[in-house]
Short mmCIF file of C-alpha atoms in Angstrom, two decimals:
data_model
loop_
_atom_site.label_atom_id
_atom_site.label_comp_id
_atom_site.label_asym_id
_atom_site.label_seq_id
_atom_site.Cartn_x
_atom_site.Cartn_y
_atom_site.Cartn_z
CA MET A 1 8.02 9.13 32.99
CA ALA A 2 3.88 8.68 34.26
CA ARG A 3 4.26 7.71 37.70
CA LEU A 4 0.39 4.73 36.99
CA ALA A 5 2.05 1.02 36.14
CA GLN A 6 4.95 1.66 38.21
CA THR A 7 7.19 -2.15 38.12
CA HIS A 8 10.19 -1.37 41.35
CA GLY A 9 13.08 -4.29 41.83
CA LEU A 10 14.31 -4.26 37.48
CA THR A 11 16.88 -4.12 36.33
CA GLU A 12 19.24 -1.81 34.84
CA ILE A 13 19.14 -3.62 31.12
CA GLN A 14 15.21 -4.15 31.97
CA THR A 15 14.83 -0.66 32.76
CA ASP A 16 16.89 0.38 28.72
CA ILE A 17 14.89 -2.42 27.63
CA LEU A 18 11.66 -0.72 28.63
CA ALA A 19 12.92 2.56 27.57
CA THR A 20 13.69 1.91 24.13
CA VAL A 21 10.64 0.21 23.70
CA ARG A 22 8.68 2.82 25.00
CA THR A 23 9.85 5.53 23.26
CA PHE A 24 10.38 3.30 20.37
CA VAL A 25 6.26 2.87 21.07
CA ASP A 26 5.24 6.85 20.63
CA LYS A 27 7.15 7.70 17.44
CA GLU A 28 6.51 3.71 15.54
CA ILE A 29 3.35 2.60 16.92
CA ILE A 30 0.75 5.96 18.09
CA PRO A 31 1.47 7.53 15.10
CA HIS A 32 0.16 5.06 12.21
CA ALA A 33 -1.32 2.48 14.69
CA GLN A 34 -5.13 4.06 13.76
CA ALA A 35 -4.92 3.72 9.65
CA LEU A 36 -3.21 0.86 9.70
CA GLU A 37 -5.86 -0.40 12.34
CA HIS A 38 -8.73 0.99 10.02
CA ALA A 39 -7.39 -0.43 6.54
CA ASP A 40 -6.09 -3.68 8.34
CA GLU A 41 -2.96 -3.55 7.02
CA TYR A 42 -0.56 -6.03 8.31
CA PRO A 43 1.83 -3.68 9.86
CA THR A 44 5.57 -4.44 8.52
CA GLU A 45 7.94 -2.19 8.63
CA ILE A 46 6.76 -1.82 12.75
CA VAL A 47 7.74 -5.20 13.24
CA ASP A 48 10.60 -5.19 11.24
CA GLY A 49 11.98 -2.47 13.44
CA MET A 50 10.90 -4.93 16.73
CA LYS A 51 13.06 -7.33 14.46
CA GLU A 52 16.05 -4.73 14.39
CA MET A 53 15.54 -4.69 18.55
CA GLY A 54 15.97 -7.67 18.68
CA LEU A 55 12.47 -8.44 19.97
CA PHE A 56 10.79 -11.51 19.21
CA GLY A 57 14.07 -12.86 20.64
CA LEU A 58 13.33 -11.43 24.12
CA MET A 59 13.01 -14.40 26.35
CA ILE A 60 14.82 -16.65 24.24
CA PRO A 61 18.36 -18.13 25.96
CA GLU A 62 20.84 -16.28 24.57
CA GLU A 63 23.03 -19.63 23.57
CA TYR A 64 19.78 -19.67 21.00
CA GLY A 65 20.98 -15.41 19.63
CA GLY A 66 18.56 -14.11 22.16
CA LEU A 67 18.20 -11.70 25.06
CA GLY A 68 17.31 -14.19 27.52
CA GLU A 69 15.03 -12.24 29.61
CA SER A 70 12.32 -13.16 32.13
CA LEU A 71 8.97 -13.19 31.88
CA LEU A 72 8.10 -10.42 33.89
CA THR A 73 10.13 -8.41 30.64
CA TYR A 74 8.90 -9.51 28.20
CA ALA A 75 5.23 -9.37 30.30
CA LEU A 76 6.46 -4.81 31.04
CA VAL A 77 7.67 -5.43 26.66
CA VAL A 78 4.08 -6.51 26.07
CA GLU A 79 2.09 -3.61 27.75
CA GLU A 80 3.49 -0.76 26.40
CA ILE A 81 3.43 -2.92 22.58
CA ALA A 82 -0.53 -2.83 23.35
CA ARG A 83 0.00 0.39 24.78
CA GLY A 84 0.61 0.94 21.09
CA TRP A 85 -1.78 -1.04 19.51
CA MET A 86 -2.34 -4.36 20.46
CA SER A 87 -2.79 -5.90 17.05
CA VAL A 88 1.13 -5.59 17.71
CA SER A 89 1.68 -7.52 21.08
CA GLY A 90 -0.23 -10.25 19.38
CA ILE A 91 2.34 -11.00 16.43
CA ILE A 92 4.67 -11.53 19.24
CA ASN A 93 3.02 -13.47 22.13
CA THR A 94 1.75 -16.91 19.86
CA HIS A 95 5.62 -16.88 18.77
CA PHE A 96 6.74 -16.46 22.01
CA ILE A 97 4.75 -19.24 23.62
CA VAL A 98 6.25 -21.48 20.69
CA ALA A 99 9.63 -20.53 22.02
CA TYR A 100 8.49 -20.90 25.52
CA LEU A 101 7.73 -24.57 24.89
CA LEU A 102 10.27 -25.12 22.69
CA ARG A 103 12.90 -24.45 25.90
CA GLN A 104 11.15 -25.63 28.29
CA HIS A 105 9.40 -28.75 26.95
CA GLY A 106 11.35 -28.97 22.94
CA SER A 107 14.34 -31.24 21.83
CA ASP A 108 17.65 -30.82 22.08
CA GLU A 109 16.63 -31.19 17.92
CA GLN A 110 14.08 -28.96 17.74
CA LYS A 111 15.78 -26.02 19.87
CA GLN A 112 19.55 -25.96 17.86
CA ARG A 113 16.92 -26.11 14.46
CA LEU A 114 14.21 -23.46 15.84
CA LEU A 115 15.13 -21.17 18.07
CA PRO A 116 18.21 -19.37 16.28
CA LYS A 117 15.64 -18.41 13.23
CA MET A 118 12.83 -18.00 16.14
CA ALA A 119 15.45 -14.90 17.95
CA THR A 120 15.51 -13.08 14.66
CA GLY A 121 11.83 -12.83 13.64
CA ASP A 122 12.69 -15.32 10.30
CA VAL A 123 10.90 -17.92 11.84
CA ARG A 124 7.69 -16.84 13.26
CA GLY A 125 5.13 -18.97 15.08
CA ALA A 126 1.78 -19.91 16.43
CA PHE A 127 -0.13 -21.84 19.15
CA SER A 128 -3.00 -23.74 17.90
CA MET A 129 -5.65 -25.40 20.32
CA SER A 130 -9.06 -24.13 19.16
CA GLU A 131 -11.24 -25.75 17.10
CA PRO A 132 -14.78 -24.22 14.78
CA ALA A 133 -17.00 -26.36 17.72
CA LEU A 134 -14.11 -25.88 20.56
CA GLY A 135 -15.05 -23.77 23.42
CA SER A 136 -13.34 -24.22 26.99
CA ASP A 137 -13.31 -27.71 27.56
CA VAL A 138 -10.02 -29.32 25.49
CA SER A 139 -11.33 -32.39 25.93
CA ALA A 140 -13.23 -31.65 23.16
CA ILE A 141 -11.02 -31.57 20.49
CA SER A 142 -11.88 -33.94 17.80
CA THR A 143 -8.40 -33.19 15.27
CA ARG A 144 -7.01 -36.30 14.93
CA ALA A 145 -3.47 -37.62 14.55
CA LYS A 146 -3.30 -40.94 13.39
CA LYS A 147 0.11 -43.20 13.15
CA ASP A 148 1.31 -44.64 9.87
CA GLY A 149 4.27 -46.12 10.55
CA ASP A 150 7.27 -43.59 11.88
CA ASP A 151 4.61 -40.30 10.49
CA TYR A 152 1.49 -39.41 11.71
CA LEU A 153 -1.64 -38.66 9.80
CA ILE A 154 -3.65 -35.27 11.16
CA THR A 155 -7.18 -34.37 9.68
CA GLY A 156 -9.76 -32.50 11.45
CA GLN A 157 -10.08 -28.33 11.89
CA LYS A 158 -8.43 -25.81 13.72
CA MET A 159 -9.67 -22.63 14.51
CA TRP A 160 -8.87 -18.64 15.87
CA LEU A 161 -4.41 -19.22 14.91
CA THR A 162 -2.84 -15.37 15.51
CA ASN A 163 -0.50 -15.45 13.07
CA GLY A 164 -2.63 -17.96 10.82
CA ALA A 165 0.16 -16.59 7.60
CA GLN A 166 2.99 -15.60 9.41
CA SER A 167 3.98 -18.13 11.09
CA SER A 168 6.07 -20.68 9.95
CA VAL A 169 5.92 -23.38 13.02
CA VAL A 170 2.75 -23.54 14.74
CA ALA A 171 2.12 -25.96 17.82
CA THR A 172 -0.87 -27.77 17.93
CA LEU A 173 -2.98 -29.48 19.70
CA VAL A 174 -4.56 -33.33 18.39
CA LYS A 175 -5.66 -35.87 20.25
CA THR A 176 -3.68 -39.34 19.31
CA ASP A 177 -3.88 -43.09 21.18
CA GLN A 178 -1.84 -43.87 24.09
CA GLY A 179 -4.13 -45.59 25.20
CA GLU A 180 -5.11 -44.17 28.39
CA GLU A 181 -7.90 -43.85 31.00
CA SER A 182 -7.81 -39.82 30.79
CA VAL A 183 -8.36 -37.80 27.80
CA TYR A 184 -6.00 -35.40 29.04
CA ARG A 185 -3.06 -37.95 28.03
CA ASN A 186 -4.46 -38.59 24.56
CA MET A 187 -3.44 -35.22 23.45
CA THR A 188 -0.39 -34.78 21.46
CA THR A 189 1.68 -31.31 21.04
CA PHE A 190 2.60 -30.66 17.49
CA LEU A 191 5.04 -28.17 16.05
CA VAL A 192 3.78 -28.57 12.19
CA GLU A 193 6.46 -27.12 9.79
CA LYS A 194 4.59 -24.61 6.89
CA GLU A 195 5.33 -22.55 4.12
CA PRO A 196 4.48 -18.74 5.09
CA GLY A 197 1.08 -17.22 3.55
CA PHE A 198 -2.79 -18.19 2.72
CA GLY A 199 -3.37 -21.46 0.11
CA GLU A 200 -1.42 -24.67 1.35
CA THR A 201 1.15 -23.95 2.39
CA ALA A 202 2.38 -27.72 2.72
CA PRO A 203 1.15 -30.92 1.57
CA GLY A 204 -2.29 -31.50 3.24
CA VAL A 205 -2.62 -28.12 5.34
CA THR A 206 -4.31 -24.92 4.63
CA ILE A 207 -4.48 -21.45 5.82
CA PRO A 208 -7.96 -20.56 4.71
CA LYS A 209 -8.45 -16.77 4.37
CA LYS A 210 -8.17 -14.06 7.06
CA ILE A 211 -11.33 -14.08 9.77
CA GLU A 212 -12.29 -10.30 9.40
CA LYS A 213 -12.66 -9.14 13.20
CA MET A 214 -13.87 -6.59 14.68
CA GLY A 215 -11.06 -5.49 15.86
CA TYR A 216 -8.02 -6.74 17.04
CA LYS A 217 -6.75 -6.09 13.16
CA GLY A 218 -3.74 -5.86 11.13
CA VAL A 219 -2.64 -9.15 12.43
CA GLU A 220 -3.75 -11.69 10.78
CA THR A 221 -6.36 -14.62 13.12
CA THR A 222 -7.68 -17.57 10.80
CA GLU A 223 -7.94 -21.16 9.96
CA LEU A 224 -6.14 -24.47 9.65
CA ILE A 225 -6.74 -27.63 8.20
CA PHE A 226 -5.43 -30.64 8.06
CA ASP A 227 -6.10 -33.63 5.04
CA ASP A 228 -4.18 -36.33 5.12
CA ALA A 229 -1.39 -33.94 6.61
CA ARG A 230 1.73 -36.44 6.85
CA ILE A 231 3.64 -35.29 9.83
CA PRO A 232 6.55 -36.71 10.96
CA ALA A 233 6.66 -37.82 15.00
CA THR A 234 10.02 -36.27 15.59
CA SER A 235 8.14 -33.38 15.05
CA ILE A 236 6.11 -33.81 18.35
CA LEU A 237 7.59 -31.34 21.15
CA GLY A 238 10.00 -32.33 23.17
CA GLY A 239 10.28 -35.93 20.12
CA PRO A 240 8.59 -38.73 20.02
CA ASP A 241 8.26 -40.90 23.22
CA LYS A 242 6.32 -37.16 24.28
CA ALA A 243 3.41 -38.23 22.12
CA GLY A 244 0.03 -37.68 25.65
CA ARG A 245 1.77 -35.11 26.65
CA GLY A 246 0.27 -32.04 24.95
CA PHE A 247 -1.97 -31.49 26.54
CA TYR A 248 -0.11 -30.57 29.82
CA GLN A 249 2.40 -29.44 27.37
CA MET A 250 -0.21 -26.36 26.38
CA MET A 251 -1.73 -26.05 29.45
CA ASP A 252 2.07 -24.31 31.01
CA GLY A 253 2.36 -22.38 27.65
CA ILE A 254 -1.21 -20.77 28.21
CA GLU A 255 -0.29 -20.35 32.01
CA VAL A 256 2.55 -18.02 30.08
CA GLY A 257 -0.39 -16.41 27.86
CA ARG A 258 -2.27 -15.61 30.12
CA VAL A 259 0.85 -13.25 31.73
CA ASN A 260 0.55 -11.71 28.27
CA VAL A 261 -3.52 -11.04 27.66
CA ALA A 262 -3.53 -9.67 31.93
CA ALA A 263 -0.33 -7.22 30.47
CA ARG A 264 -2.02 -6.56 26.84
CA ALA A 265 -4.95 -5.89 29.24
CA CYS A 266 -2.96 -3.46 30.85
CA GLY A 267 -1.11 -1.48 28.02
CA ILE A 268 -4.59 -0.31 26.69
CA ALA A 269 -6.04 0.41 30.02
CA ILE A 270 -2.86 3.42 30.40
CA ARG A 271 -3.45 4.19 26.75
CA ALA A 272 -7.25 4.73 27.45
CA PHE A 273 -6.27 6.69 30.77
CA GLU A 274 -3.79 8.60 28.85
CA LEU A 275 -6.57 9.80 26.17
CA GLY A 276 -9.59 10.58 28.56
CA VAL A 277 -7.20 12.36 31.25
CA ALA A 278 -5.56 14.85 28.21
CA TYR A 279 -8.65 14.87 27.11
CA ALA A 280 -10.73 16.08 30.38
CA GLN A 281 -8.64 18.70 31.01
CA GLN A 282 -9.11 20.18 27.26
CA ARG A 283 -13.15 19.76 26.89
CA ARG A 284 -14.68 22.03 28.55
CA THR A 285 -17.80 23.06 29.90
CA PHE A 286 -20.46 24.88 32.41
CA GLY A 287 -17.26 27.34 32.16
CA LYS A 288 -14.67 25.48 33.23
CA ALA A 289 -12.18 21.60 31.89
CA ILE A 290 -14.31 18.52 32.57
CA VAL A 291 -11.54 17.57 34.55
CA ASP A 292 -12.90 20.61 36.89
CA HIS A 293 -16.53 18.37 37.19
CA GLN A 294 -16.25 15.86 40.87
CA ALA A 295 -18.43 13.04 38.71
CA ILE A 296 -14.79 13.38 35.74
CA ALA A 297 -12.53 13.24 38.48
CA PHE A 298 -14.05 11.00 40.31
CA LYS A 299 -13.33 8.87 36.96
CA LEU A 300 -9.89 8.95 36.25
CA ALA A 301 -9.49 8.32 40.23
CA GLU A 302 -10.72 4.56 39.61
CA MET A 303 -10.01 4.10 36.85
CA ALA A 304 -5.80 4.85 37.54
CA THR A 305 -6.83 2.58 40.93
CA LYS A 306 -7.89 -0.08 38.37
CA ILE A 307 -4.93 -0.39 36.15
CA GLU A 308 -2.27 0.11 39.42
CA ALA A 309 -4.40 -2.98 40.64
CA ALA A 310 -4.51 -4.74 37.02
CA HIS A 311 -0.51 -3.95 36.71
CA ALA A 312 0.03 -5.39 39.97
CA LEU A 313 -1.77 -8.86 39.51
CA THR A 314 -0.22 -9.05 36.24
CA VAL A 315 3.58 -8.15 37.60
CA ASN A 316 3.08 -10.42 40.43
CA ALA A 317 1.58 -13.66 38.30
CA ALA A 318 5.06 -12.99 35.79
CA ARG A 319 7.51 -13.36 38.82
CA LEU A 320 6.02 -16.53 40.45
CA LYS A 321 6.36 -17.78 37.27
CA ASP A 322 10.49 -16.83 36.71
CA ALA A 323 10.74 -18.68 40.31
CA GLY A 324 9.48 -21.91 38.56
CA LEU A 325 6.74 -21.77 40.85
CA ARG A 326 3.17 -22.58 40.01
CA ASN A 327 1.13 -19.54 39.29
CA ASP A 328 -2.09 -21.12 37.66
CA VAL A 329 -4.08 -19.28 39.38
CA GLU A 330 -2.29 -15.64 39.88
CA ALA A 331 -2.52 -16.26 36.21
CA GLY A 332 -5.65 -16.42 36.18
CA MET A 333 -6.58 -13.50 38.70
CA ALA A 334 -4.15 -11.27 37.23
CA LYS A 335 -5.59 -11.98 33.65
CA LEU A 336 -9.65 -12.08 35.29
CA LEU A 337 -9.02 -8.69 36.74
CA ALA A 338 -6.96 -6.47 33.75
CA SER A 339 -9.09 -7.67 31.35
CA GLU A 340 -11.76 -6.85 32.94
CA TYR A 341 -10.91 -3.93 34.80
CA CYS A 342 -9.79 -3.04 31.40
CA ALA A 343 -12.98 -3.25 29.52
CA GLU A 344 -14.41 -0.79 31.98
CA VAL A 345 -11.41 1.56 32.59
CA THR A 346 -12.09 1.48 28.20
CA GLN A 347 -15.41 1.83 28.58
CA GLU A 348 -15.11 5.20 30.74
CA SER A 349 -12.37 7.20 28.45
CA PHE A 350 -14.84 6.71 25.95
CA ARG A 351 -17.50 8.20 28.15
CA ILE A 352 -15.04 10.46 29.33
CA HIS A 353 -15.16 11.74 25.09
CA GLY A 354 -18.69 12.01 24.57
CA GLY A 355 -19.81 12.04 21.70
CA TYR A 356 -16.73 12.45 20.37
CA GLY A 357 -15.72 9.51 21.44
CA TYR A 358 -17.85 7.76 18.71
CA SER A 359 -16.30 9.34 15.81
CA LYS A 360 -13.54 7.27 13.67
CA GLU A 361 -11.24 10.15 14.77
CA TYR A 362 -10.57 9.64 17.90
CA GLU A 363 -7.88 6.96 19.20
CA ILE A 364 -10.95 5.71 21.53
CA GLU A 365 -12.89 4.09 19.00
CA ARG A 366 -10.00 1.70 18.79
CA LEU A 367 -9.67 0.86 21.93
CA MET A 368 -13.39 0.14 21.94
CA ARG A 369 -13.29 -2.64 19.90
CA GLU A 370 -10.60 -4.14 21.09
CA ALA A 371 -10.34 -4.33 24.63
CA PRO A 372 -13.53 -6.68 24.02
CA PHE A 373 -11.06 -8.83 22.81
CA LEU A 374 -9.53 -9.07 25.58
CA LEU A 375 -11.98 -10.85 27.91
CA ILE A 376 -11.91 -14.10 24.90
CA GLY A 377 -8.85 -15.02 24.46
CA GLU A 378 -6.79 -17.56 26.85
CA GLY A 379 -9.53 -18.63 28.74
CA THR A 380 -13.45 -16.22 28.88
CA SER A 381 -13.35 -14.71 32.52
CA GLU A 382 -15.79 -17.70 33.84
CA ILE A 383 -12.84 -19.66 32.76
CA GLN A 384 -10.31 -17.75 35.46
CA LYS A 385 -12.93 -18.04 38.07
CA THR A 386 -12.74 -22.41 37.64
CA ILE A 387 -9.17 -21.75 37.65
CA ILE A 388 -9.31 -19.49 40.14
CA SER A 389 -11.64 -21.36 42.59
CA ARG A 390 -9.92 -24.76 41.83
CA GLY A 391 -6.90 -24.13 42.89
CA LEU A 392 -7.89 -22.05 46.44
CA LEU A 393 -9.72 -26.33 47.34
CA ARG A 394 -6.45 -27.25 46.80
CA GLU A 395 -5.38 -25.11 49.32
CA TYR A 396 -8.65 -24.08 51.76
CA GLY A 397 -10.34 -27.11 51.53
CA ILE A 398 -11.34 -29.16 54.66
CA LYS A 399 -9.47 -32.32 55.05
CA GLY A 400 -11.27 -35.76 56.17
#
């Protein structure tokens, strides 16, 4: 195995899982990713393979049929899968945010009913906070749920749902009215259950056609439209008495999501480095391989160093979360550094490829379109800097 981005202190089970996933990526994902991505085709056979491997149940407790693994294991698996094709990692990302939310905040009934089916991949999860007019300001959510007897009527429009069509349960953050002064205490997370597919997938719940994107193809990204959708109060994450706790539940899930995005960025950067270092040894100019030119050799040295730094921060953020410790600053740092470095490493590999990097025949062209997504997914770099600086002031602020 290559030296780059190794993780020390793993258990034998973790090592075996990663070895199995890496073999799967090399044999079943990388050889097919280009054709599937260019066709914007859903990778059905790859997903079936992940189901057989039990990856959809990776972080779901054993009592619900999952493997009961840690966030660290999940992050390292995501890194391996994103190295093959980022879209495939996106298929399990939102699924696991929902599974994590259920594990941490769900009622016993919700866990027993949903987690076993999620562990097999028969039920897929999607995660929904954003809206068409909503950027980083979560308090500006306008989709509303009004109490109506034992139910709620939800009306509004959500945006940017990965797995919007393939999912059967969508963790959705909406405005409710708990009478609290803070807007963040007037938000509730609903587990909206629907049929997979496009169109009206449940009464009052519509998934329009997929959104066309410059990259991140294969996996669908959609809107979600509510038109007086009647959702029972028992669908509130954690049960009816958890109304108004949605913002805090979702932020817990977002920390998992930021570790995931950091891991995806590491995976893409690793693949970009592999492509760049291989091409640099094959391409010859001025009588020698271009890797023997100092300008190219130094690029490779900087690329590898950035990957190591991003990987280390990602591992640290995951381990803190697994230990039950606060990791908002560390997850923000990991997401910030990994996504920025991913864009830089990918561009340097693109430069090493020269004119061939602009050709769709070369894999680096796809990575160049995928890497920018990670700069905005789960919060922009500016949002990460805000989170990091506020966290630092909690620790280093002058008292009195």
